[in-house]
Amino acid sequence: MSGTISVRDPRAEMPAKSAVALPTLSGLSGKTLAILSNGWASMGRIAPQIAEGLMTHYDIGQVLNFTVPLMTSADSALLDAVAKRADFAVVGLGN
């Protein structure tokens, strides 16, 4: 029995880098934190602990919570709202 075996490479090509590096924060004191969650129980448990730890140890000013619908990514309107209202974000979109 003779034949040809084809071996395929399943890796996708890396996208061209198009991201722009944003300036970093000099500190967290007084800054506004956005927490994005899609409602998974694990994020519901850890998000308040993250917020409390950042308030206690880094003196952040405010915590805003945003909900991302289950089984989707955050849409551009939500991301724009977060960018306008918060200085930094914690995103928890897993189980």
Tab-separated table of C-alpha atoms in Angstrom:
chain	number	residue	atom	x	y	z
A	1	MET	CA	0.000	0.000	0.000
A	2	SER	CA	1.505	3.320	-1.016
A	3	GLY	CA	0.213	6.819	-0.565
A	4	THR	CA	1.003	10.283	0.595
A	5	ILE	CA	0.649	11.540	4.125
A	6	SER	CA	0.039	15.256	4.537
A	7	VAL	CA	1.003	16.927	7.788
A	8	ARG	CA	-0.821	20.182	8.534
A	9	ASP	CA	0.272	22.898	10.924
A	10	PRO	CA	-2.748	23.878	13.075
A	11	ARG	CA	-1.208	27.097	14.354
A	12	ALA	CA	-2.632	30.391	13.156
A	13	GLU	CA	-0.387	33.188	12.049
A	14	MET	CA	0.277	35.824	14.678
A	15	PRO	CA	-1.594	39.052	13.980
A	16	ALA	CA	0.441	42.122	13.208
A	17	LYS	CA	1.035	44.233	16.266
A	18	SER	CA	-1.315	47.167	16.122
A	19	ALA	CA	-1.780	47.962	19.796
A	20	VAL	CA	-0.600	51.281	21.116
A	21	ALA	CA	1.098	51.274	24.485
A	22	LEU	CA	-0.860	53.356	26.949
A	23	PRO	CA	0.740	55.320	29.752
A	24	THR	CA	0.905	53.573	33.093
A	25	LEU	CA	-0.552	54.921	36.309
A	26	SER	CA	1.919	56.486	38.722
A	27	GLY	CA	-0.092	55.099	41.640
A	28	LEU	CA	-3.558	53.942	42.629
A	29	SER	CA	-4.382	56.391	45.407
A	30	GLY	CA	-7.655	58.144	44.624
A	31	LYS	CA	-8.085	56.285	41.319
A	32	THR	CA	-11.339	54.695	40.159
A	33	LEU	CA	-11.412	50.933	39.644
A	34	ALA	CA	-13.823	49.275	37.202
A	35	ILE	CA	-14.658	45.636	37.816
A	36	LEU	CA	-16.127	43.823	34.810
A	37	SER	CA	-17.849	40.523	35.468
A	38	ASN	CA	-20.068	38.209	33.498
A	39	GLY	CA	-21.740	36.911	36.626
A	40	TRP	CA	-19.901	33.644	37.189
A	41	ALA	CA	-20.020	32.675	40.850
A	42	SER	CA	-16.237	32.683	41.241
A	43	MET	CA	-15.959	36.299	40.111
A	44	GLY	CA	-18.849	37.234	42.360
A	45	ARG	CA	-16.844	35.884	45.279
A	46	ILE	CA	-13.430	37.293	44.421
A	47	ALA	CA	-14.372	40.759	43.088
A	48	PRO	CA	-15.347	42.198	46.487
A	49	GLN	CA	-12.105	40.851	47.951
A	50	ILE	CA	-10.078	42.459	45.170
A	51	ALA	CA	-11.863	45.778	45.687
A	52	GLU	CA	-11.443	45.657	49.466
A	53	GLY	CA	-7.760	44.794	49.186
A	54	LEU	CA	-7.109	47.635	46.757
A	55	MET	CA	-9.028	50.109	48.921
A	56	THR	CA	-7.194	49.029	52.064
A	57	HIS	CA	-3.657	48.769	50.706
A	58	TYR	CA	-3.627	51.255	47.818
A	59	ASP	CA	-6.232	53.829	48.880
A	60	ILE	CA	-8.231	53.648	45.645
A	61	GLY	CA	-11.016	56.196	45.496
A	62	GLN	CA	-14.007	54.414	43.998
A	63	VAL	CA	-15.100	51.014	42.698
A	64	LEU	CA	-17.525	50.748	39.773
A	65	ASN	CA	-19.063	47.407	38.807
A	66	PHE	CA	-20.008	46.584	35.231
A	67	THR	CA	-21.800	43.483	33.972
A	68	VAL	CA	-20.844	41.744	30.756
A	69	PRO	CA	-23.633	39.468	29.456
A	70	LEU	CA	-22.966	35.739	29.776
A	71	MET	CA	-21.358	34.006	26.818
A	72	THR	CA	-20.308	37.270	25.166
A	73	SER	CA	-17.450	39.704	25.239
A	74	ALA	CA	-17.771	43.281	26.401
A	75	ASP	CA	-19.155	45.388	23.562
A	76	SER	CA	-17.561	48.657	22.485
A	77	ALA	CA	-20.208	50.797	24.216
A	78	LEU	CA	-19.452	49.146	27.555
A	79	LEU	CA	-15.702	49.452	27.045
A	80	ASP	CA	-16.121	53.137	26.162
A	81	ALA	CA	-18.147	53.698	29.345
A	82	VAL	CA	-15.467	51.979	31.424
A	83	ALA	CA	-12.703	54.022	29.776
A	84	LYS	CA	-14.546	57.285	30.450
A	85	ARG	CA	-15.379	56.565	34.085
A	86	ALA	CA	-12.466	54.490	35.421
A	87	ASP	CA	-8.699	54.784	35.657
A	88	PHE	CA	-8.027	51.033	35.622
A	89	ALA	CA	-9.972	47.775	35.438
A	90	VAL	CA	-10.069	44.220	36.653
A	91	VAL	CA	-11.771	41.908	34.180
A	92	GLY	CA	-13.164	38.570	35.277
A	93	LEU	CA	-14.910	36.749	32.479
A	94	GLY	CA	-14.334	33.123	33.310
A	95	ASN	CA	-15.722	30.382	35.424
